[in-house]
Coordinates of C-alpha atoms in Angstrom, one line a residue:
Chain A
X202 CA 20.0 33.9 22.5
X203 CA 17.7 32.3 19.7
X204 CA 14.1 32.4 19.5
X205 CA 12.5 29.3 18.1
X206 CA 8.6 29.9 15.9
X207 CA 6.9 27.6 14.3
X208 CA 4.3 27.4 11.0
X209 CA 1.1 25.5 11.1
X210 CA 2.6 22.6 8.7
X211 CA 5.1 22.5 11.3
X212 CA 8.1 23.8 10.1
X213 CA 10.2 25.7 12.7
X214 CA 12.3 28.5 12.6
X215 CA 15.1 29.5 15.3
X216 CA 16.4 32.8 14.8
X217 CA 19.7 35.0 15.6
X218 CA 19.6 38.3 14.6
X219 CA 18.7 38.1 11.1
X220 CA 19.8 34.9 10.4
X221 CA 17.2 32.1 10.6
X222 CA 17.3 28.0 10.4
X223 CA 14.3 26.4 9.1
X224 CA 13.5 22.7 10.1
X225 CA 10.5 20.3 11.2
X226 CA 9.2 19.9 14.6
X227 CA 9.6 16.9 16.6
X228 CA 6.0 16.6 16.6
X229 CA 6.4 16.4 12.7
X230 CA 9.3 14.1 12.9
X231 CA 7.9 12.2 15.2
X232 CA 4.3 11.6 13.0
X233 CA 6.6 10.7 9.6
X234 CA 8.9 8.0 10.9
X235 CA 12.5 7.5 10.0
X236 CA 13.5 9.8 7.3
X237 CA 15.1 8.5 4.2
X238 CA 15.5 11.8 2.3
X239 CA 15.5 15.6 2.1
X240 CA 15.0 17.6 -1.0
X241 CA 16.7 20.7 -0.9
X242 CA 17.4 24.0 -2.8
X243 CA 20.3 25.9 -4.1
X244 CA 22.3 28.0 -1.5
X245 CA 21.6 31.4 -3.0
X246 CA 17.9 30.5 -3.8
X247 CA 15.5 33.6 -2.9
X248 CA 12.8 32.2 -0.6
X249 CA 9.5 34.6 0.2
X250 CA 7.8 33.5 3.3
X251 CA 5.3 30.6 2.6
X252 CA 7.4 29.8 -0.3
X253 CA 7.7 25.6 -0.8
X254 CA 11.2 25.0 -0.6
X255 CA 11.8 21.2 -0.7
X256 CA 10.7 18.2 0.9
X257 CA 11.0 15.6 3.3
X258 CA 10.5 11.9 2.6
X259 CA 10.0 8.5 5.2
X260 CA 8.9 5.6 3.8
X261 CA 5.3 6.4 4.4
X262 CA 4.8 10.0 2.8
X263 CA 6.8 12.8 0.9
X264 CA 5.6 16.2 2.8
X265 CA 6.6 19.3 1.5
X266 CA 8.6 22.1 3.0
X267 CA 7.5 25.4 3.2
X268 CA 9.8 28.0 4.2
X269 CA 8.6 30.7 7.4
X270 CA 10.6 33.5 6.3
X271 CA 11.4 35.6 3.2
X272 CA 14.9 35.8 2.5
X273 CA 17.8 34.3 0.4
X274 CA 19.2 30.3 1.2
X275 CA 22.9 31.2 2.5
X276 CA 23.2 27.3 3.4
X277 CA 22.1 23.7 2.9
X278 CA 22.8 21.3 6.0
X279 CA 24.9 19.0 3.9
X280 CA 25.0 16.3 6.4
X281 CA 21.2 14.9 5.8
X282 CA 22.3 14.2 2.6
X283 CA 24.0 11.2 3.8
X284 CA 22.3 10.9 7.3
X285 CA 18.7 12.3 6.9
X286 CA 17.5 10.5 10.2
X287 CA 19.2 13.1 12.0
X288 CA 16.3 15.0 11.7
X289 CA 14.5 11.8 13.9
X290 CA 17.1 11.7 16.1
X291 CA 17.3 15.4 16.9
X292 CA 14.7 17.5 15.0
X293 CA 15.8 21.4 16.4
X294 CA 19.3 20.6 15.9
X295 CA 19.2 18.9 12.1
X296 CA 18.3 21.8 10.7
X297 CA 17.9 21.9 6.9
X298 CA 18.5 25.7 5.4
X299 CA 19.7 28.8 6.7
X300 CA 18.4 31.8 5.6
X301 CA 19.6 35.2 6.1
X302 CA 16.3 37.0 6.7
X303 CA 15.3 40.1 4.4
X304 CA 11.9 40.7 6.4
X305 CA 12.1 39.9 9.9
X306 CA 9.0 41.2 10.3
X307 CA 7.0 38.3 9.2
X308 CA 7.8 36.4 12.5
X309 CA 5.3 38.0 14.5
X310 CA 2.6 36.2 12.5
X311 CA 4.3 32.6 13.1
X312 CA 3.5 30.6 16.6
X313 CA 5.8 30.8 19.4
X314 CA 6.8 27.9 21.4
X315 CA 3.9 27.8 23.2
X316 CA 1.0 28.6 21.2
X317 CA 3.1 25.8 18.9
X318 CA 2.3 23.0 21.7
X319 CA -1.5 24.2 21.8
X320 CA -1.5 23.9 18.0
X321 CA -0.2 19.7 18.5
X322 CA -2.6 18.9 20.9
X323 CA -5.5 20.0 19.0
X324 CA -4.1 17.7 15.9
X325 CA -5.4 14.2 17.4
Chain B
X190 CA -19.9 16.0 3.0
X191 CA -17.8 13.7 4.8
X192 CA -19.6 10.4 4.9
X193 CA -19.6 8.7 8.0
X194 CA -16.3 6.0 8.2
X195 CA -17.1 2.5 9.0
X196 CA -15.8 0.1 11.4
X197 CA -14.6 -3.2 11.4
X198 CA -14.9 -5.5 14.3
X199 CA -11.7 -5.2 15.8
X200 CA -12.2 -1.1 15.5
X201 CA -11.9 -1.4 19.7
X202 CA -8.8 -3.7 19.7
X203 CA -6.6 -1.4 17.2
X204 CA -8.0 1.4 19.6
X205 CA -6.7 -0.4 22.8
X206 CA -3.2 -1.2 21.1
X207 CA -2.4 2.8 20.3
X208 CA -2.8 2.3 16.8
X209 CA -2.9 5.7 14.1
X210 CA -6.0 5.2 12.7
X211 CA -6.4 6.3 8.9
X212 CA -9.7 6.2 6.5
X213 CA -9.1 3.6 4.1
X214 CA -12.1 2.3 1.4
X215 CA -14.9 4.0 3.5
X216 CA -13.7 2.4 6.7
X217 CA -11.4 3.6 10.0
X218 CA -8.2 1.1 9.8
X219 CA -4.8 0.9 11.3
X220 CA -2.2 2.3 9.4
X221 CA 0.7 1.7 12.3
X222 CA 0.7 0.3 15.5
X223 CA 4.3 0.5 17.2
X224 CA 6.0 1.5 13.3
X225 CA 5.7 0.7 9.7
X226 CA 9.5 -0.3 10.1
X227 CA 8.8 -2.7 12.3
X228 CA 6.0 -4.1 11.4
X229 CA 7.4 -5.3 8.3
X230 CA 10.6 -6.5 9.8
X231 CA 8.3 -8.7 11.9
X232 CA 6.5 -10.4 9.1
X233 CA 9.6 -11.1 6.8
X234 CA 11.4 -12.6 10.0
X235 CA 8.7 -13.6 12.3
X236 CA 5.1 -12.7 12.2
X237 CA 2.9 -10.4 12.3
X238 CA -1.4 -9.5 12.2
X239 CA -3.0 -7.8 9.7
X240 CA -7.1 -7.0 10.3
X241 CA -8.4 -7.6 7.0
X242 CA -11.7 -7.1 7.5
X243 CA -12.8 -4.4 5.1
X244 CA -12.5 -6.6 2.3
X245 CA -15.3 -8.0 1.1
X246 CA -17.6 -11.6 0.9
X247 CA -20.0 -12.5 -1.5
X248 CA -21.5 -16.4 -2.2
X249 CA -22.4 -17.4 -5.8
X250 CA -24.2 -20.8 -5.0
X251 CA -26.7 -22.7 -7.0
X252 CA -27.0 -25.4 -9.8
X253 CA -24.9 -23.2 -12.2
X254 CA -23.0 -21.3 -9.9
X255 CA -19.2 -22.7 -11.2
X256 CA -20.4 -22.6 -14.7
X257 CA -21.3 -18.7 -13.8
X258 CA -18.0 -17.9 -11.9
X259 CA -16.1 -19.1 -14.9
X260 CA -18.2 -16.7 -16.6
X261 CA -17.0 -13.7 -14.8
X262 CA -13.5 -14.8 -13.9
X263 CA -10.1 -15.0 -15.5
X264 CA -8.9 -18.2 -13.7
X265 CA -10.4 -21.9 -14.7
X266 CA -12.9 -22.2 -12.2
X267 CA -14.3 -25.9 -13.1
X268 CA -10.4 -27.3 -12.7
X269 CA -10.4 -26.2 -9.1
X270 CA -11.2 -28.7 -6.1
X271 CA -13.3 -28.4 -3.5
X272 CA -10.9 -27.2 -0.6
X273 CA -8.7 -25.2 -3.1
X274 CA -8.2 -21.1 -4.1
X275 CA -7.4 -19.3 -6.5
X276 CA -6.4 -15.1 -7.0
X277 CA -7.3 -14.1 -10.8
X278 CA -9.3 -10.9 -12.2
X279 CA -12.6 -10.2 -13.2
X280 CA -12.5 -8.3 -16.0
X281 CA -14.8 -6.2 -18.4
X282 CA -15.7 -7.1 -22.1
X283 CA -12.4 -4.8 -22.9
X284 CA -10.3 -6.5 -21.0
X285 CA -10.3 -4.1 -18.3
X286 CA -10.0 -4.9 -14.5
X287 CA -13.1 -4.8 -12.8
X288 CA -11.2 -6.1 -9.3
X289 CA -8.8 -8.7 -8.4
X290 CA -10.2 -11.3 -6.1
X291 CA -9.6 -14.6 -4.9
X292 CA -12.1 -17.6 -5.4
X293 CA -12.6 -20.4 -2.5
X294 CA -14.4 -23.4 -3.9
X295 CA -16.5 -24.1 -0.5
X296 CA -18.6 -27.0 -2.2
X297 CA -19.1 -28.4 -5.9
X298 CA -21.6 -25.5 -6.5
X299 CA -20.7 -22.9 -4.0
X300 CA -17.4 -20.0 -4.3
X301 CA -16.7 -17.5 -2.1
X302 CA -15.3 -14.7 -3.4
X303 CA -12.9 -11.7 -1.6
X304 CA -13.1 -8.8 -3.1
X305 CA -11.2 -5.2 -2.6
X306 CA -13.1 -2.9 0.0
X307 CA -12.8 -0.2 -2.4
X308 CA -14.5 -2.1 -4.8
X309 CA -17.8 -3.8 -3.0
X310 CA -20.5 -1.8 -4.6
X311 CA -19.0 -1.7 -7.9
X312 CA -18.4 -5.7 -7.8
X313 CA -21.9 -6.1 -6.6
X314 CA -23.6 -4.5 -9.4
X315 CA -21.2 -5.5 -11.7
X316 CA -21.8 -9.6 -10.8
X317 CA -25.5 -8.8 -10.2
X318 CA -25.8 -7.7 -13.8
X319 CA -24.2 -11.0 -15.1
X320 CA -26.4 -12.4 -13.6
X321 CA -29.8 -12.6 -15.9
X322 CA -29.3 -16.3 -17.6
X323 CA -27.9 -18.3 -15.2
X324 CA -29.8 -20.1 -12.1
X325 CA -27.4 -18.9 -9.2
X326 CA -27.7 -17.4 -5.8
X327 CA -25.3 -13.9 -5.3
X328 CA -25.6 -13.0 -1.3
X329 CA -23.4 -10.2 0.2
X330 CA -21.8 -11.9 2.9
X331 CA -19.5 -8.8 3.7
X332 CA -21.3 -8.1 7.4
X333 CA -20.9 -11.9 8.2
X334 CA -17.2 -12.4 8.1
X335 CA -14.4 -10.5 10.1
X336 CA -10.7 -11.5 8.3
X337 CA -7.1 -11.8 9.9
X338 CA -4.3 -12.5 8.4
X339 CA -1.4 -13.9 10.2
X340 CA 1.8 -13.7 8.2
X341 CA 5.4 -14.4 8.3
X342 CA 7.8 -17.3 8.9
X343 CA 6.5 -18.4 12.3
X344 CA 2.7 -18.3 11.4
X345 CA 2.1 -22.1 11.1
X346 CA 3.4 -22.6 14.9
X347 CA 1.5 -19.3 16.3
X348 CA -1.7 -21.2 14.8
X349 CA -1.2 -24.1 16.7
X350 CA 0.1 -22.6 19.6
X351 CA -2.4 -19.2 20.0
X352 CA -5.5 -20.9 18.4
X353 CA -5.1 -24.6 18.5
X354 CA -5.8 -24.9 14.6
X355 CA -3.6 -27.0 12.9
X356 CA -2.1 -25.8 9.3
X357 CA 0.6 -28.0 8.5
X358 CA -1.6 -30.0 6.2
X359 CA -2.7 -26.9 4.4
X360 CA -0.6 -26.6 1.5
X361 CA -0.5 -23.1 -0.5
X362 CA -4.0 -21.5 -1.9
X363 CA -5.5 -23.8 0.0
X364 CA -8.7 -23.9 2.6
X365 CA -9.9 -26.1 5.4
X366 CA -13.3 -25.0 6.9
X367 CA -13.4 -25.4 10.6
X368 CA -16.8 -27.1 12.8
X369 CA -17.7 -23.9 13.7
X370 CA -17.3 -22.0 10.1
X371 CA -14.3 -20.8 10.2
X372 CA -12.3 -20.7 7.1
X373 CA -8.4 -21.2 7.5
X374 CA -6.5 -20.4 4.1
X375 CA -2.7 -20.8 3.8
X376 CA -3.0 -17.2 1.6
X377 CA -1.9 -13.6 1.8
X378 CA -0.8 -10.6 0.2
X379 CA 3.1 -10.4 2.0
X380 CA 5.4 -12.2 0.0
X381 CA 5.6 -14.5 3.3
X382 CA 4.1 -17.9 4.4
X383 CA 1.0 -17.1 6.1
X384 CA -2.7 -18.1 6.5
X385 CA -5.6 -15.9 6.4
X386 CA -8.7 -16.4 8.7
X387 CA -12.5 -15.6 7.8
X388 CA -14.9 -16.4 10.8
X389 CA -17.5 -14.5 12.1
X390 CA -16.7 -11.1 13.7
X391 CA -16.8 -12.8 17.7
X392 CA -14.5 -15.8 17.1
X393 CA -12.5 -13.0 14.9
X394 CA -12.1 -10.9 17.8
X395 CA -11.2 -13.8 20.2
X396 CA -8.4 -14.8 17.9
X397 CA -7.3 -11.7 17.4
X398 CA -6.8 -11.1 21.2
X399 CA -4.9 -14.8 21.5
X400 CA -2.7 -13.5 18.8
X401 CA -1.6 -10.3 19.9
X402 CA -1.3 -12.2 23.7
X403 CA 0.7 -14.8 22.1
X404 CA 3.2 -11.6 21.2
X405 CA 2.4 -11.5 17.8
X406 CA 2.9 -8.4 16.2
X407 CA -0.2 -6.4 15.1
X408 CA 0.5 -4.4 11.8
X409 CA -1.3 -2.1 10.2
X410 CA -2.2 -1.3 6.3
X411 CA 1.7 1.2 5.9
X412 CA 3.5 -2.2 6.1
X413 CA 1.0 -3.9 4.3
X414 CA 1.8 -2.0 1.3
X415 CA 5.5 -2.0 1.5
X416 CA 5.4 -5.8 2.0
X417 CA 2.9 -6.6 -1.1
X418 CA 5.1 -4.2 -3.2
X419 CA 8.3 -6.3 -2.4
X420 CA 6.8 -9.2 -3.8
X421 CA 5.6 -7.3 -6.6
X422 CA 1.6 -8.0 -5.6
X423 CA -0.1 -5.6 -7.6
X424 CA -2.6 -3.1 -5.2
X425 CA -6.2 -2.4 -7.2
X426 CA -6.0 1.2 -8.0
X427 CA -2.4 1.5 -8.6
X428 CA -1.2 -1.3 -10.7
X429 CA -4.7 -1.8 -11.8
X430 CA -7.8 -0.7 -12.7
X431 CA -10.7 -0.5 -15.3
X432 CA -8.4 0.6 -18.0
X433 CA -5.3 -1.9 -17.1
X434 CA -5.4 -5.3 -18.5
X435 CA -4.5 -8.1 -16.4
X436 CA -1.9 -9.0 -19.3
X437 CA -0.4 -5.3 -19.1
X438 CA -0.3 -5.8 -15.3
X439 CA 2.1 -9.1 -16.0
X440 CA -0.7 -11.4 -14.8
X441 CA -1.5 -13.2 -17.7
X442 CA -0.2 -16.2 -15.8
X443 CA -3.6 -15.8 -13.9
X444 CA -5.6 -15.3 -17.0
X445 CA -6.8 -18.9 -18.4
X446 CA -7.5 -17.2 -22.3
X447 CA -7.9 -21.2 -23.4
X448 CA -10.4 -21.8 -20.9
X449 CA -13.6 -23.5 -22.4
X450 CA -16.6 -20.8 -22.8
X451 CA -14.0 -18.2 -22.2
X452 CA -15.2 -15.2 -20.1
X453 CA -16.1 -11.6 -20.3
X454 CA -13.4 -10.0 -21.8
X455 CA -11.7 -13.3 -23.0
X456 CA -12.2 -11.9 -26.6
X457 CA -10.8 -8.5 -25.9
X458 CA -7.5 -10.4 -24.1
X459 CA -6.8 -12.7 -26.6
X460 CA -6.7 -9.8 -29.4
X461 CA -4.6 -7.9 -27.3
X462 CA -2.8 -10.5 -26.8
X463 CA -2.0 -11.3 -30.5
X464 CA -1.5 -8.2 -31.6
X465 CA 1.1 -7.5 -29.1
X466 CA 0.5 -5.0 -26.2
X467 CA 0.6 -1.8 -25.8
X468 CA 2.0 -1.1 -21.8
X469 CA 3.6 -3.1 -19.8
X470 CA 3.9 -3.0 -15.9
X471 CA 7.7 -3.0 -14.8
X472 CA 9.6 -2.9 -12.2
X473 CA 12.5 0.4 -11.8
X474 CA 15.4 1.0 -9.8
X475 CA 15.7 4.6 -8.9
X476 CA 19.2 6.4 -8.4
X477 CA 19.5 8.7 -5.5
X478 CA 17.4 9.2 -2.3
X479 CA 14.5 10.0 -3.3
X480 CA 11.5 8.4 -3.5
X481 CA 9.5 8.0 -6.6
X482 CA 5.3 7.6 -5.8
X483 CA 1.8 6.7 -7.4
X484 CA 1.8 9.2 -10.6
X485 CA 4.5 10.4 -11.3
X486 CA 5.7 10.8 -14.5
X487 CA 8.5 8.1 -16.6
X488 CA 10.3 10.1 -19.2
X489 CA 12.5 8.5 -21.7
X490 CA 15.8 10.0 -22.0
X491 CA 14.5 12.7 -24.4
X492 CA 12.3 13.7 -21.7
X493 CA 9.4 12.8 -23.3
X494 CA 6.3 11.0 -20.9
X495 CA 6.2 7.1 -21.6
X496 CA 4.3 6.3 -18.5
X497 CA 4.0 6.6 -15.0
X498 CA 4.7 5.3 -11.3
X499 CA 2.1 3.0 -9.8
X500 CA 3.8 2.6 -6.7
X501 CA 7.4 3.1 -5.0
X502 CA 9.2 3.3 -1.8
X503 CA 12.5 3.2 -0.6
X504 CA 12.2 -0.3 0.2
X505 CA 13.3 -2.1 3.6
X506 CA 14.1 -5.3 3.2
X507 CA 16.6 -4.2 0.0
X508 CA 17.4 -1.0 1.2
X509 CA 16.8 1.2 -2.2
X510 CA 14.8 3.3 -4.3
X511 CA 12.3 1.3 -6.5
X512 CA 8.9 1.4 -7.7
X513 CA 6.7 -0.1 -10.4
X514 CA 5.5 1.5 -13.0
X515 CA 3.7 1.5 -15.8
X516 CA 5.1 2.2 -19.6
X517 CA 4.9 2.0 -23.1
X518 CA 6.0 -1.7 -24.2
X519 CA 8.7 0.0 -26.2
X520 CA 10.6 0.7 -22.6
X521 CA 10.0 -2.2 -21.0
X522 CA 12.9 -4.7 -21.6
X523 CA 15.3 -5.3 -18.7
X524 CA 17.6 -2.8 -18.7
X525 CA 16.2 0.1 -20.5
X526 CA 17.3 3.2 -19.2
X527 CA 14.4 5.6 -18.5
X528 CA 14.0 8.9 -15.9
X529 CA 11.8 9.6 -13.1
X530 CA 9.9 12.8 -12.5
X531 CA 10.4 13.7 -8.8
X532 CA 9.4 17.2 -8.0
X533 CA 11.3 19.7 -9.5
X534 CA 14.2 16.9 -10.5
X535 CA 14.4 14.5 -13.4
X536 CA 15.9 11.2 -11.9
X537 CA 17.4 8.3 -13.9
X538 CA 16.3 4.5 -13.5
X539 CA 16.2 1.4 -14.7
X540 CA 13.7 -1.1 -15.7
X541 CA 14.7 -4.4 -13.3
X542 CA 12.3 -7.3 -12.4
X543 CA 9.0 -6.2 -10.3
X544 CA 9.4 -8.8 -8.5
X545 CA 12.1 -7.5 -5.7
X546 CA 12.0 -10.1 -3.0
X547 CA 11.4 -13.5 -3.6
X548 CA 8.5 -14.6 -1.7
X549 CA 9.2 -17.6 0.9
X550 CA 5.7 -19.6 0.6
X551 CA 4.7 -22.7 1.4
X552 CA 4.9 -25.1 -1.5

């Protein structure tokens, strides 16, 4: 059973054992608009939590990605590359790097799903 | 310290639709309504509202008051009718941009001129201080006038049929001034047929509200943007400023050098002129997804900086990757192949025309 947290710039991680995907919130997908792009890194890339690891583009902004979790990219969801808006159309499922986690740790300072929704409400 | 935002008149009305609000120039504007997406979609196919309030009004009346606007502004003033508008530059004694504007000739001896609401208090001083030898009037009209603009393909019938005012006789960049005060210009800043309206902020309101009942759709300043940079409408700030000339920008077609008297910074264009310039605004293609914005760097393909991105999006209407930009005059011919900074990437492009979408205006 995975366990979703989340990072203030709204980046989530759901996590399996120690192997973690890292993608935006609906919230987040929701406030950009129809996505037109993902920058991504190199599968073997060594991530430290906090670490900018890409970024996400709609035609209003470019926001960067910042990664959760420490650990090395293991994979790259290859599909946004030709369909990025299925990050709109299903934000916790179009996830955009996996990372196999070398601190797991660190995910007691992130927000659960919960303290994540607080977090939203306070942003308007 | 943040200063206090300000408010235009329809500050309630963009409230009521559900609209993001965004500072923009100083003032609390609508950035989106239902989406950028469609927003645009409805002004190239149908039509859509824009509150254009923020920008600013000031009156140069008097006995020398055309003599004094040809003083301070790129276009030829004294040619114009009564009833007529023009879009030029004023510009510095180096040629610089001081703001982009457009002039309405309101009477023989009275303009009205609509400034950028980044740039009111900078105008303002700068017209007050050309001022000193000429017998004109200069009043800020900026808290008198609320502004709409109504663009897209179907704006000449929603006119008719929302507000009663009749714009088929008004051809393009030109004004017809209403019983009641109101300025109706066939004008904008879309690429798109369109009028925009200057009244005062109550009827502004009350138009607005017959509009937007009518079904047109309200749009916000995101699709403003993408819709200007289309046409390849230059945005004050990006494409230009202080240090840009409006011959750099590719507006020299708005720049009358010949003009008799001249004005400020007629001197400094018509040297740069002759002696070739030295940056040129283009237009780039970008390969790839992403999306090249306001600063980054144009390499050439040593990888060496020849200029920057003014503005760029993935654009809607043509479905791409494209941006203006502004580079050395060395890699601005059609065709040149050049590279983008994007992040961490180097990107390659191509200089094409800046012009992406041909406008569909009124002729």
């Amino acid at each position: 059973m995975s366990k979703i947290y989340y990072l203030p710039s709204h980046e989530y991680v759901k996590v399996d054992g120690d192997i973690a995907l890292v993608g935006i919130s609906e919230y987040a997908a929701s406030q950009l608009g129809a996505v037109t792009y993902v920058d991504v890194p190199e599968e073997g890339d060594e991530l430290a939590a906090g670490d900018e690891f890409g970024a996400i583009e709609s035609r209003k902004a470019a926001s960067d990605l910042f990664s959760p979790v420490s650990g090395e990219v293991i994979e790259v969801n290859e599909e946004l590359a030709d369909n990025p808006r299925l990050i709109n159309n299903a934000p916790l499922d179009a996830w955009i790097i996996k990372v196999k986690m070398s601190d797991p740790a660190e995910l007691d300072g992130l927000m659960d799903e919960s303290a994540y929704a607080e977090f939203c409400k306070k942003q308007h | 310290m943040e200063n206090q935002l300000k408010e235009t008149c329809l500050n309630g009305c963009h409230r009521s639709l559900g609209a993001t609000m965004v500072p923009f120039a100083g003032y609390d504007m609508p950035v989106e309504y239902s989406g950028l997406d469609a927003e645009h979609t409805a002004v190239r196919t149908r039509c859509g509202l824009f509150d254009v309030s923020h920008m600013g009004e000031i009156k140069i009346s008097g006995p020398q008051a055309t003599e004094f606007v040809d003083h301070i502004f790129t276009g030829h003033a004294a040619a114009m009718n009564i009833g007529q508008a023009l879009y030029g530059m004023m510009t510095n004694a180096e040629g610089g941009i001081v703001d982009d504007l457009l002039v309405y000739r309101l009477a023989a001896q009275e303009w009205l001129l609509v400034i950028n609401a980044a740039n009111i208090d900078k105008d303002i001083a700068w017209v007050a201080r050309q001022l000193k030898d000429y017998d004109v009037t200069l009043s800020d009209c900026c808290a008198d006038y609320g502004q709409i603009a109504l663009q897209g393909p179907d704006s000449e019938r929603l006119l008719a049929e929302a507000l009663g005012i009749d714009g088929s006789d008004l051809g393009f960049y030109t004004f017809k001034t209403l019983a009641d005060g109101t300025i109706v210009s066939r004008t904008g800043y879309t690429g798109e047929d369109g009028f925009e309206i200057y009244s005062t902020p109550g009827i502004i309101v009350q138009m607005w509200e017959r509009l937007i009942a009518a079904g047109v759709e309200p749009c916000g300043l995101g699709c403003r943007d993408t819709l200007r940079f289309e046409a390849g409408l230059p945005l004050y700030g990006n494409e230009l400023a202080d240090d840009i000339s409006p011959l750099e920008a590719g507006l020299g077609m708005f720049v009358a050098l010949d003009k008799p008297g001249g004005f400020i910074g007629c001197d400094a264009l018509r040297a740069q002129k002759a002696e070739g310039l030295k940056r040129r605004l283009v237009g780039l293609e970008i390969e790839g997804g992403a999306t090249a914005r306001h600063g980054f760097e144009v390499l050439d393909l040593d990888g060496a900086v020849v200029g920057h991105v003014t503005t760029g999006y993935n654009s809607l209407t043509l479905g791409r990757n494209i941006a203006m930009a502004l580079v050395d005059a060395r890699y601005a011919t059609l065709g040149t192949s050049l590279q983008v900074r994007i992040r961490r990437r180097t990107v390659p492009a191509t200089v094409i025309k800046k012009r992406f979408y041909t406008p569909n205006y009124k002729k």
